[in-house]
Steps between C-alpha positions, in 0.01 A plus 500: 500500500241634258494364144674727244294774347403471136740660256261790443522616861750627753454555869587868470250596229125549509351154488217606271750635246490200265538538120171524313440324172293671236333200337252269670423304182475127570417200282379713213285737707528873438571703814711791613548700813276770357207256481270529805598251769146375540482404132820296522377333820168400346677306224729318741539134582557446870667208675447462875771288661383337824133409532449528874267726697659805330570378149182309419252785573731730304506270197123454507438873538716585196330228297158637596619836365557328162877471515671190367632341821737212565505366855829322571586291805754224563249301710358246254223392736381859550504573128307182422240597761466846346474353152208295630328822608552469876592803711810420707488814716146512640479871412357452153246247376539191287289676237733800495804277454337285233356787296785750535680399182836488680741253342625306805833333433823358635671561166749781554534546124166685501666785689652604167156605376457761774544876472467527878611235749372540855691302764281416800688240700542470880774683690522333843754550774733222614535355850714801596238742363716602205339556158500193278504595132539148362156510334558844349842409366375170357203669335720778359745246360218311330348819361836631385580180314177520298400865460566695182639850452258775592331310783405686816540295819302611805570360846204479741669305779566680829867596525720746685590834335762433234431130446346537153821656372739295713337157478254474212669708230836316524319165477306619193813640335706190562237263364402715201842642412317830451531833677225647716388841380630438150371164377237431764329708767415462866222623726384428851146495639451349847206266546229607740294182500267445793381137490141450610415871476244554225491876557873549442582293196751578226271750326404681820837600646727772359800338330848643561706485178856589406745463213861547401416810297209738460394317184510158666308645794227630268477165321473308827247750634287469185510123524370492857254785451320275253410252776512697828184707538644684803784634285876501542757700693815577302799466732800713394746208527495125526651527848214719622248244375691215664521685831131595494392136522719404792419826681122462476517159665770597749273782618220250568740261672616773739148614582387145568812444711399795719153362574640149546749621760223707656284187519773302676560782748131557577443125541747512791309797642168316463367772268302413186697616195199512269310723739803728527526528121128567473526783749816646344338473157249766588769761429477619140867435412544162668608224258300178521733200520417180684729243664545153356723261313691650206517240225490495123743577221544877539474661843728256686749487209535843340655672807790256478574616144524862611698417813744281305582761239527775761752285690698452178517878472630530857180594684322285758123561497434414865132592504423276202692212656329547836157503338576171329623349826181604682273348236703180497431464875122497455468123433657437842254750650206315343636170632531656847139619488391148402691345789353752747150425373553124538633553852198713585283212381702272732630292211823300517709625208647167394150352494334792323372502144469822300314541172647774282241659271659675204864438405545719192670835542188701420123467518333391180810349340653153513868593485681353801846616396638760740212436741606584854245253637771243428724670757220495758448128442873442539504682836199305632658170400784576739249443784387166353160644417318296238420726204256437217404742223220586263491751214225497235720691252837325533599157374499247786808311376693825464405599855611163634836529323560863598373495860563138595152456650191292432245683287123466495317488169167563674472718807461300822538656848467172688755426774691829480579727794543824310449676170776721364341726239806582295362625168151652515343346191134600473385146585671525840381851583140388441524161676250401769703558818260318733493194276880502481533531879260212554713276275827584675624360828375657823625854574630582152719794401492714189805702392404759241819627333337779299215584739254402230233381744282684747651448845163497676355246259802274550473526880124438493562181301714371789856567380796642682598772250838648413600728213813679386 
């Protein structure tokens, strides 16, 4: 059952039809609805709740634009690290964190100083692939208990259409004993963070924004326009903005699922998938997607949000569910390719040793959460294959705990039968293949998950080569 709607809404009325207040004055500041939104935004104090890979760059960006910014997180260790000027995401720099002027804190009382509170906490799925809003509800309860009248709360977390009104607003209202749309205001702007991608940072990607009313929408738009060089897109409703985020990643998931299934089919037919895609790509309207593992915090998660809410409304989105199922089979496919390569090298599986290069979910980042390499390792362990890992970006202790394997701190190919190139960090793409082959056991194999290496160069170095 969905949580009750706030007392300013009913299921039969237009959801954007929320009462509008006529006075935005707060803590002695002059301000009315007639005042330009950008002027009100420029005078604002902003609190970002949740200082992860979404929240921290957001807080720093606003501070760089000369806003007063409070960065709040419940993780004392993280906050202490940030206070010491150390970047905890890998997407910024220590200098940017230290010199930003953000007030990093675990003191929830500082939320009361904010005109705008931006909630940027995780929204995972549970073991049954159902949305888990525990972090959103906890953050909203904390914000609601501290915020003052007139505050605008903006959710950035990925949610299904309707969740801002059905999950966050009730939590804010209960904790604050105030009414949304009358005593405080709500907007939604989905994050579009791309860790490790310098060309598509916060300022470079159009920001989708929405609000309870036209006035709230304009205020939220003005706020983000001050830090997003690419501009903003004003969604007509909060639900449209919510749906846009899950749809953009569901589209990618489905396209990748197609080429992944194609790869599995063509592998059985002994046809090279990459060569097929290269040939098909010569047509002007062919879309360029490549097969591979689908990890991370968005693409393998967001489709479940859309599918879940559609099911609640009585519709089963079979294509979305099938796409997810196909992509979840890819780790087994990679394990199968590894086993075939070892067999071709005449290796006994239970006596084989495989070195996995790259265990994070994406090249150039150290985040191992949601990395599908873990699933590949799990499948290979079923054959008693000895697995060891190395990743220059990820923490070795974290890898050991997450993957349950030994981890090298310095790269050493000695006494291994195969290399599994899981995440194509630049160091691996540029490695000396002949030197690596000479250090491995006789007749080595190389399994290249993303086809990052030149097949001829790998073969010339003496490897048996397989790729997805």
